[in-house]
mmCIF file of C-alpha atoms in Angstrom:
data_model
loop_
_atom_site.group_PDB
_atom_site.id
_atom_site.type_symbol
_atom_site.label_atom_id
_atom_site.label_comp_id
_atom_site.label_asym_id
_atom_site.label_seq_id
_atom_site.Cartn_x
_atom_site.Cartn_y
_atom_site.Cartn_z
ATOM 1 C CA UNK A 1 43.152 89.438 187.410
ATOM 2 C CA UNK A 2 47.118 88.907 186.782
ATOM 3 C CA UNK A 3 46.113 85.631 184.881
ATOM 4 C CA UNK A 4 43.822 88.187 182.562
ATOM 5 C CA UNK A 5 46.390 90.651 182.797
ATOM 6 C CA UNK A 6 49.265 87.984 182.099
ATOM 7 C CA UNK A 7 47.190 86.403 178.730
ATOM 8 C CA UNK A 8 46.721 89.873 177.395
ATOM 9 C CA UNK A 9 50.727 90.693 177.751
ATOM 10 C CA UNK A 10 51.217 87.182 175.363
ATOM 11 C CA UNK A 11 48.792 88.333 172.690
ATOM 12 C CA UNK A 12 50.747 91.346 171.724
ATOM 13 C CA UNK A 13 53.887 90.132 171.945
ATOM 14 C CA UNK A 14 52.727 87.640 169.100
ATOM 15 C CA UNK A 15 51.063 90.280 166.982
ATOM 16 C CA UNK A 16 54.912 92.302 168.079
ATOM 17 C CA UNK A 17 56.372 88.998 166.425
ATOM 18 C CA UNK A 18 54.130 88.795 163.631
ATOM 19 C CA UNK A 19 54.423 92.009 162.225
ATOM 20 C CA UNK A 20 58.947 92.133 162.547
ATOM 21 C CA UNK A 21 58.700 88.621 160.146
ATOM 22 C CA UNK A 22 56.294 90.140 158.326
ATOM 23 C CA UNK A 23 58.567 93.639 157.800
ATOM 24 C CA UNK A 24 61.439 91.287 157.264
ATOM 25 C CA UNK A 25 59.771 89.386 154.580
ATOM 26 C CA UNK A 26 58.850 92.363 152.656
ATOM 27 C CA UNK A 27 62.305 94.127 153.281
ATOM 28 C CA UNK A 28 63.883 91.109 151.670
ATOM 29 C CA UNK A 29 61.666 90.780 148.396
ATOM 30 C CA UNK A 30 62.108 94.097 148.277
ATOM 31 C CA UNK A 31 65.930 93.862 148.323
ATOM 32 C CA UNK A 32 65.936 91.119 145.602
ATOM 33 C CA UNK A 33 63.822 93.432 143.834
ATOM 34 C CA UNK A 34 66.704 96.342 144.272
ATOM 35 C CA UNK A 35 69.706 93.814 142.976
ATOM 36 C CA UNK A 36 67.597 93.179 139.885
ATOM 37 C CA UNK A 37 66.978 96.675 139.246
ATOM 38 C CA UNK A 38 70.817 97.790 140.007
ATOM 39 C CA UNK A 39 73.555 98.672 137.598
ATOM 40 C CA UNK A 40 75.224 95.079 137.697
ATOM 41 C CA UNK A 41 72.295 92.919 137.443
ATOM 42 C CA UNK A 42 71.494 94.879 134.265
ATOM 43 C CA UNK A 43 74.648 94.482 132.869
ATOM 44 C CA UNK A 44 74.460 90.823 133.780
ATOM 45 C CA UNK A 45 70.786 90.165 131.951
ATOM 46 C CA UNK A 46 72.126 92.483 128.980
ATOM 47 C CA UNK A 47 74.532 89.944 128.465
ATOM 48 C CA UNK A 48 72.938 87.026 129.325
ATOM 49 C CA UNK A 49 70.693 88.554 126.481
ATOM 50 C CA UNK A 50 73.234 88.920 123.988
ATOM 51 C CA UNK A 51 74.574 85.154 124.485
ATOM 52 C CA UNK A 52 70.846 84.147 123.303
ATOM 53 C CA UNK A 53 71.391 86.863 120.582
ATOM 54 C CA UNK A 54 74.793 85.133 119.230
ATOM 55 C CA UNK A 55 73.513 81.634 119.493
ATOM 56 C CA UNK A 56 70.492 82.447 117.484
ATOM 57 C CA UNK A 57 72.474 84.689 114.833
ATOM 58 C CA UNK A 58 75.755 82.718 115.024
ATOM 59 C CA UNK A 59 77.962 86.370 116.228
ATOM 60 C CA UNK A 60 77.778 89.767 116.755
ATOM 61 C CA UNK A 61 80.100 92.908 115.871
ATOM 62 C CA UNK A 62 80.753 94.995 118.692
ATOM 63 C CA UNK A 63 77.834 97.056 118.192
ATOM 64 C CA UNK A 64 75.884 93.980 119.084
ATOM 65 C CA UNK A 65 74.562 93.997 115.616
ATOM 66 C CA UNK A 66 73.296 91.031 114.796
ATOM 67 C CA UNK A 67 74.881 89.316 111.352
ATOM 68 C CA UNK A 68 72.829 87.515 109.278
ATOM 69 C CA UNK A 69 73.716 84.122 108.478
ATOM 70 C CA UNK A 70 73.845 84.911 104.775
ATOM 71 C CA UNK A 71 76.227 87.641 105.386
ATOM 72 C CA UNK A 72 78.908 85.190 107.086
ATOM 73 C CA UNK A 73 81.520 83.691 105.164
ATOM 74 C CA UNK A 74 83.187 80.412 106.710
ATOM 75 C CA UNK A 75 86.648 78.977 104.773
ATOM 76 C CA UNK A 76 85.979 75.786 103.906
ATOM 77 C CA UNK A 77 89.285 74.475 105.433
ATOM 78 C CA UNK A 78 88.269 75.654 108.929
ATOM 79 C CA UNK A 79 84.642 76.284 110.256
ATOM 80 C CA UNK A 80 86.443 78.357 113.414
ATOM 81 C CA UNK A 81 87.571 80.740 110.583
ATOM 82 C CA UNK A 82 84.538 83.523 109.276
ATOM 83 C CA UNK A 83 84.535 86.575 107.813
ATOM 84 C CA UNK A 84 81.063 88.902 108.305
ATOM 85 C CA UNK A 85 80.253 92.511 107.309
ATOM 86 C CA UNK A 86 80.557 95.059 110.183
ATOM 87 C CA UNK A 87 77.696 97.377 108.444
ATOM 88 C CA UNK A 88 75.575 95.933 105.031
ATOM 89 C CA UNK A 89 74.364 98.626 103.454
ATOM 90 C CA UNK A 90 72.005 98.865 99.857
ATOM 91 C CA UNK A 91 70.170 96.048 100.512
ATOM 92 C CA UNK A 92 72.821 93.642 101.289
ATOM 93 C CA UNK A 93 74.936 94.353 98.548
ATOM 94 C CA UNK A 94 77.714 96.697 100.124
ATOM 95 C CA UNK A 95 79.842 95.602 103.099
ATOM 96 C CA UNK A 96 81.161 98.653 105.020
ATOM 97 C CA UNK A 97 84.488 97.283 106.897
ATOM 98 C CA UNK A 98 84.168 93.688 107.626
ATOM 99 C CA UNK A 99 85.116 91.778 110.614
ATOM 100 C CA UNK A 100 87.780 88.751 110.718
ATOM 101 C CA UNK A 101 87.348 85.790 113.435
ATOM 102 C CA UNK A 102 90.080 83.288 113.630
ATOM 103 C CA UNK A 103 89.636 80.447 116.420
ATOM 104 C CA UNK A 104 87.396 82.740 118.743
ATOM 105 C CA UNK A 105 89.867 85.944 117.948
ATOM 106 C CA UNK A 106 88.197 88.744 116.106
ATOM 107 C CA UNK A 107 89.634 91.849 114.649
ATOM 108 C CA UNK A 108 87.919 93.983 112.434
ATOM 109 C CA UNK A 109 88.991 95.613 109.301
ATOM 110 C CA UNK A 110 86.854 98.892 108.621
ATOM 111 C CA UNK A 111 88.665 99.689 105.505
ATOM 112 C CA UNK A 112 87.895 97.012 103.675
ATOM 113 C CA UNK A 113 85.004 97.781 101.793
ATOM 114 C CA UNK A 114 83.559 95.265 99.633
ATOM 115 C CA UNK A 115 80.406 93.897 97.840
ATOM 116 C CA UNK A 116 78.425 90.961 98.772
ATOM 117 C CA UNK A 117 75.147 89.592 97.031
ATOM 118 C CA UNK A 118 76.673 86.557 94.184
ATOM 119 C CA UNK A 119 79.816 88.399 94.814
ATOM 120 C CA UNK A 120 79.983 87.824 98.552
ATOM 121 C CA UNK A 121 83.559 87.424 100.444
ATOM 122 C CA UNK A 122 85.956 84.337 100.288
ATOM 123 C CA UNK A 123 87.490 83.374 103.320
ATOM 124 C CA UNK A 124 90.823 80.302 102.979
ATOM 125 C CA UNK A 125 93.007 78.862 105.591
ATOM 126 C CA UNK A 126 96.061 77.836 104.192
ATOM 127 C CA UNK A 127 99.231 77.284 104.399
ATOM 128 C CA UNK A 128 100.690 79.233 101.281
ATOM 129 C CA UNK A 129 104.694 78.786 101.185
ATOM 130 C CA UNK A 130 104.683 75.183 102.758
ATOM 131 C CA UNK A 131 106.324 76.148 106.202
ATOM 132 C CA UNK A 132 103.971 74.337 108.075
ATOM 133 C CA UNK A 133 102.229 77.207 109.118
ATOM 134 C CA UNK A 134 98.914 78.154 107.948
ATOM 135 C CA UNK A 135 97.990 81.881 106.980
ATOM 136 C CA UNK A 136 94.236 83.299 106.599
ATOM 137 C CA UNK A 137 93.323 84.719 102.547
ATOM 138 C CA UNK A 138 90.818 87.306 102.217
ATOM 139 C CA UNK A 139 89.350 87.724 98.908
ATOM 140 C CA UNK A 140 86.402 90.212 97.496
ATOM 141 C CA UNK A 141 85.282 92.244 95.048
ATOM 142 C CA UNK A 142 86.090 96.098 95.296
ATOM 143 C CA UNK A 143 84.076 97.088 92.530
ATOM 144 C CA UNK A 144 82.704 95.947 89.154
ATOM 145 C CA UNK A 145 80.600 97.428 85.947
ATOM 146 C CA UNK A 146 81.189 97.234 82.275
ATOM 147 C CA UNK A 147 84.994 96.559 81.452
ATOM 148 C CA UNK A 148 85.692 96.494 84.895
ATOM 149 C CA UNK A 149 86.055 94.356 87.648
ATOM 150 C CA UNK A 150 88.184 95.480 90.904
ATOM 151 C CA UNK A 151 89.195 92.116 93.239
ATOM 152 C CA UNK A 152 91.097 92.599 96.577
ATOM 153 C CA UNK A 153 93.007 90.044 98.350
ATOM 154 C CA UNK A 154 94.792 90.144 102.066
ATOM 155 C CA UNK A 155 97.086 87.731 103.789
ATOM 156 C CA UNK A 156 96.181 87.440 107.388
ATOM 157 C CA UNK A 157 98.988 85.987 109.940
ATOM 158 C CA UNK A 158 96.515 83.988 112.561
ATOM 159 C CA UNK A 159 98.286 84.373 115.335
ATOM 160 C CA UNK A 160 98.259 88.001 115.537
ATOM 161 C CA UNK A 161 95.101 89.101 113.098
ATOM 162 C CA UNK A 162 98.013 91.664 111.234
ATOM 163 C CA UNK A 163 97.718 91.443 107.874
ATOM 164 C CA UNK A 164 101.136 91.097 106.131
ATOM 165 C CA UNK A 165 102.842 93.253 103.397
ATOM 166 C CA UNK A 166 101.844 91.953 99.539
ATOM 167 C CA UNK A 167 103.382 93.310 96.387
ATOM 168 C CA UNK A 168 101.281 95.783 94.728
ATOM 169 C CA UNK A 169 99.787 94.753 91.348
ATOM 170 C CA UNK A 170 101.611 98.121 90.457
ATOM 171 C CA UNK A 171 104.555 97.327 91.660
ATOM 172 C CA UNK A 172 104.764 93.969 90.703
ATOM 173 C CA UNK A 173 104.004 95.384 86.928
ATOM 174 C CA UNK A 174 106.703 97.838 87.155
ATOM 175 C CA UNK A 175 109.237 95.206 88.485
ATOM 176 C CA UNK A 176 108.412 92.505 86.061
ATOM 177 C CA UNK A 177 106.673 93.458 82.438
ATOM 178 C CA UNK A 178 107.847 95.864 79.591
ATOM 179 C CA UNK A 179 105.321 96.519 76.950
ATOM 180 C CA UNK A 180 104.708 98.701 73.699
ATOM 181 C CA UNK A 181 101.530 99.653 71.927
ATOM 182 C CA UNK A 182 101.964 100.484 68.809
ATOM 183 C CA UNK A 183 99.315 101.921 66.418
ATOM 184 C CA UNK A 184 99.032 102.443 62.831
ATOM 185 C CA UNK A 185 95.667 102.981 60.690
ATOM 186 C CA UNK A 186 93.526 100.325 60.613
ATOM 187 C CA UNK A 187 95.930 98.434 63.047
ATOM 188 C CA UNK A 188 97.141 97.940 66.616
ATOM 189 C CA UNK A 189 100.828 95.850 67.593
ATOM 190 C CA UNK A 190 101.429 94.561 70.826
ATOM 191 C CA UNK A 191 104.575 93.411 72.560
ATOM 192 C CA UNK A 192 104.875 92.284 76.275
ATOM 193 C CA UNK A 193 108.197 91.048 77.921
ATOM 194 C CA UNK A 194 107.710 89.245 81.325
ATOM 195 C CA UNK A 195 111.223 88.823 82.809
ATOM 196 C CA UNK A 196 113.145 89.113 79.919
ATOM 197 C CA UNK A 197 110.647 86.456 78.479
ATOM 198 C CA UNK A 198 108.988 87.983 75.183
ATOM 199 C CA UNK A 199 105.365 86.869 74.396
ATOM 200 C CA UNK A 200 103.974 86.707 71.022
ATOM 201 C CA UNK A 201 102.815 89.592 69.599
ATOM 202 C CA UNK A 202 99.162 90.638 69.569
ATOM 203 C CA UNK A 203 98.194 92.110 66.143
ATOM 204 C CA UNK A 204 94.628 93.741 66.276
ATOM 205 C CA UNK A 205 92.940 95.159 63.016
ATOM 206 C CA UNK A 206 90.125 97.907 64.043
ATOM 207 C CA UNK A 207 89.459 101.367 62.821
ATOM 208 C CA UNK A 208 91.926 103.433 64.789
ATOM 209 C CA UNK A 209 91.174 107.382 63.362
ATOM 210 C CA UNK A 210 89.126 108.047 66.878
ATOM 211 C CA UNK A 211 90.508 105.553 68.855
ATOM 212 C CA UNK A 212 92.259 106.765 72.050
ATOM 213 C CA UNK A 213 95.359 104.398 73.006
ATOM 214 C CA UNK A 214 97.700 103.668 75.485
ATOM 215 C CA UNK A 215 101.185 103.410 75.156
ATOM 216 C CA UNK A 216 101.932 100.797 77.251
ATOM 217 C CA UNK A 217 99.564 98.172 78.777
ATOM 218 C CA UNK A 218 97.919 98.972 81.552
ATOM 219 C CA UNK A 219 96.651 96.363 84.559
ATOM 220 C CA UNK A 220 94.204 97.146 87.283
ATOM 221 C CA UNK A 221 91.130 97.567 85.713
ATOM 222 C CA UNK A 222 90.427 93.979 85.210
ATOM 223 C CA UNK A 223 91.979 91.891 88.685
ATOM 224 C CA UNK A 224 90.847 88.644 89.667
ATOM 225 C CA UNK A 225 92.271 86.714 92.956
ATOM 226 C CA UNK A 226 91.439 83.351 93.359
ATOM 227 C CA UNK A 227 92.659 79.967 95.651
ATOM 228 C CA UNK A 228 94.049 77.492 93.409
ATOM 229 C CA UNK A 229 96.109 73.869 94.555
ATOM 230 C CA UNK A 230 96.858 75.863 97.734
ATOM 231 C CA UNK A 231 98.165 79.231 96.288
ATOM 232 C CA UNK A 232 96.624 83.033 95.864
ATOM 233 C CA UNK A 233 96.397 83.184 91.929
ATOM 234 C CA UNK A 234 96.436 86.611 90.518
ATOM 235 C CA UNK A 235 94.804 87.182 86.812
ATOM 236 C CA UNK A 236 94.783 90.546 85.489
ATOM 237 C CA UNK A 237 94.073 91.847 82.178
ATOM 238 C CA UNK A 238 96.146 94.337 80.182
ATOM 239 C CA UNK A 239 94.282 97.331 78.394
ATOM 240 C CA UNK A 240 95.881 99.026 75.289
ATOM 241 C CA UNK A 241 93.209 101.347 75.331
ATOM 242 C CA UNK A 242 89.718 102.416 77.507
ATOM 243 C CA UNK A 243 87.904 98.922 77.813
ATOM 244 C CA UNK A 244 90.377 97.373 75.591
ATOM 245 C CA UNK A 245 92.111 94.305 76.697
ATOM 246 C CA UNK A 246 94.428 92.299 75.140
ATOM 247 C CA UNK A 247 95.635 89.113 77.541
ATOM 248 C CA UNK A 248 96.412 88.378 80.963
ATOM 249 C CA UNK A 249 98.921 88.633 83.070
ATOM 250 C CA UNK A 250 98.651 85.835 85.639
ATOM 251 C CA UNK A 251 101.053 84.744 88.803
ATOM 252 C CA UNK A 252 100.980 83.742 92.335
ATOM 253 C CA UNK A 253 102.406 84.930 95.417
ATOM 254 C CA UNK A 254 105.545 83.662 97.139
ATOM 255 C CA UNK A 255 106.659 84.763 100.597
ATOM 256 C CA UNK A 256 110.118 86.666 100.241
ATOM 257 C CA UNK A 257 112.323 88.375 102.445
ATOM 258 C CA UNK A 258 109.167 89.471 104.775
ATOM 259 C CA UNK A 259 106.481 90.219 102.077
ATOM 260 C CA UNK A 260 104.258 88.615 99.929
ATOM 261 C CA UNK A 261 106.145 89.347 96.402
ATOM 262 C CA UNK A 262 104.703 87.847 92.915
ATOM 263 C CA UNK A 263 106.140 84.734 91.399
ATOM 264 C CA UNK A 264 105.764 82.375 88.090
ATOM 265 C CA UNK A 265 104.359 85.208 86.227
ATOM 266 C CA UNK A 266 103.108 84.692 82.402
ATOM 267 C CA UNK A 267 101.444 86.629 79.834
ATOM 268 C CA UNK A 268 99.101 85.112 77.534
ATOM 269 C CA UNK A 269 96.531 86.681 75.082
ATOM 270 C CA UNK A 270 93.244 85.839 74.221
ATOM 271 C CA UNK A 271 90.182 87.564 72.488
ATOM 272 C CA UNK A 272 88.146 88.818 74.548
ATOM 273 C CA UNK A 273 84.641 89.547 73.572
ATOM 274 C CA UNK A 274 82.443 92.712 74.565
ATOM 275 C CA UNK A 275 79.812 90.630 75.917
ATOM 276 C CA UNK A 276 81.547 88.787 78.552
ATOM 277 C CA UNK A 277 82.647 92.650 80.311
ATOM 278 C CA UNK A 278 79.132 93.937 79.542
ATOM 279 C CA UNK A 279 78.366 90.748 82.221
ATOM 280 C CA UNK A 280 79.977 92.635 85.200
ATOM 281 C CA UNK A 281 76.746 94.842 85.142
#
């Protein structure tokens, strides 16, 4: 009877034994379960998510955005160094603030608002005054349509991402040029002085008796920026009337005294035909 009795006692005490591991077992699986389904795992596979995102799409803005690959502009001097659109809007052709990375550093710029399309972003690393330090050159275009076309340049320090102080076009005009429009019937004079310099005058026959004129040159309408043999180039065209242009007005910038201030300017005139501003449409 106790050897019954004794057998029976060993049976449950392994089903007892069974059933704990079991309880254990599923207590476990379901606390992995739990650390998957809490607040830092999330956060963790959200991420781990996005790194798969950047690879695929190159980067992100801090929306997590993706950028499209066409949308990035890389300077040429440094693949480290990209510029991309923080929100493209009409179909790719507007960029609504844009984003700067320098050497894994990013800063974005939401005032910058510029097109894209053929007239996408430029992006240089360069050193500009030949200190031996290297300085990052935005360039885009504002704005364009017939007789106009608006370019925009910045001067990035890479260490910090703070873009430095450039000389207005305005300013620099003010500084720098004197001109004169003078207009008789049936004829239009022009005189420009850069520094003290006087270029020759522009003489330009046209029916004047509804004409509406300026009486000075004005630049802005008409502002290209470009990289050339290491230096930001500035080429803008000087209007004697609405659409009218009569040359250019073309130097580079210089760093002086803190700020980026214009140097070797020239005026030189050309003709300039109607068809080449009806191509900014």
């Amino acid at each position: 009877m106790k050897t019954w009795t004794g057998i029976l006692l060993m049976i449950i005490l392994a089903v007892a034994t069974i059933s704990i591991t079991s309880a254990a077992r599923t207590m476990n699986e379901s606390q992995k379960q739990l650390n998957i389904d809490d607040q830092t795992s999330q956060t963790a596979a959200v991420s781990a998510s996005n790194i798969e995102t950047m690879n695929e799409t190159t980067f992100t803005t801090k929306e997590t955005t993706p950028v499209k690959e066409e949308y990035v502009s890389v300077a040429p001097e440094n693949e480290n160094v990209k510029l991309y659109p923080m929100k493209v809007e009409g179909s790719g052709y507007i960029y609504n603030g844009m984003a700067l990375e320098v050497n894994g550093k990013t800063r974005e710029f939401g005032e910058w608002q510029g097109e894209g399309g053929s007239y996408k972003p430029e992006v240089h690393e360069l050193d500009l005054n030949g200190d031996g330090k290297k300085e990052i050159v935005v360039l885009f275009t504002a704005g364009h349509g017939t007789g106009i076309y608006l370019g925009e340049a910045h001067i990035i320090d890479p260490s910090t991402l703070e873009e430095m102080k450039m000389q207005s076009l305005d300013a620099t005009v003010k500084q720098h040029v004197e001109s004169k429009v003078r207009v008789a019937p049936g004829q239009i004079t022009i005189n420009v002085t850069v520094d003290g310099v006087h270029a020759e005058p522009s003489l330009v026959e046209e029916d004047t008796s509804e004409g509406v004129y300026n009486e000075e040159l004005k630049f802005g309408g008409v502002v290209y920026y470009s990289v050339e043999n290491g230096k930001l180039v500035v080429s803008a065209a000087g209007a004697y009337g609405n659409g009218l242009y009569d040359g250019d007005l073309t130097f580079a910038y210089e760093y002086k005294d803190g700020e980026w201030k214009a140097s070797d300017l020239k005026y030189s005139t050309e003709e300039y035909e109607e068809e080449y501003y009806e191509s900014f449409d």
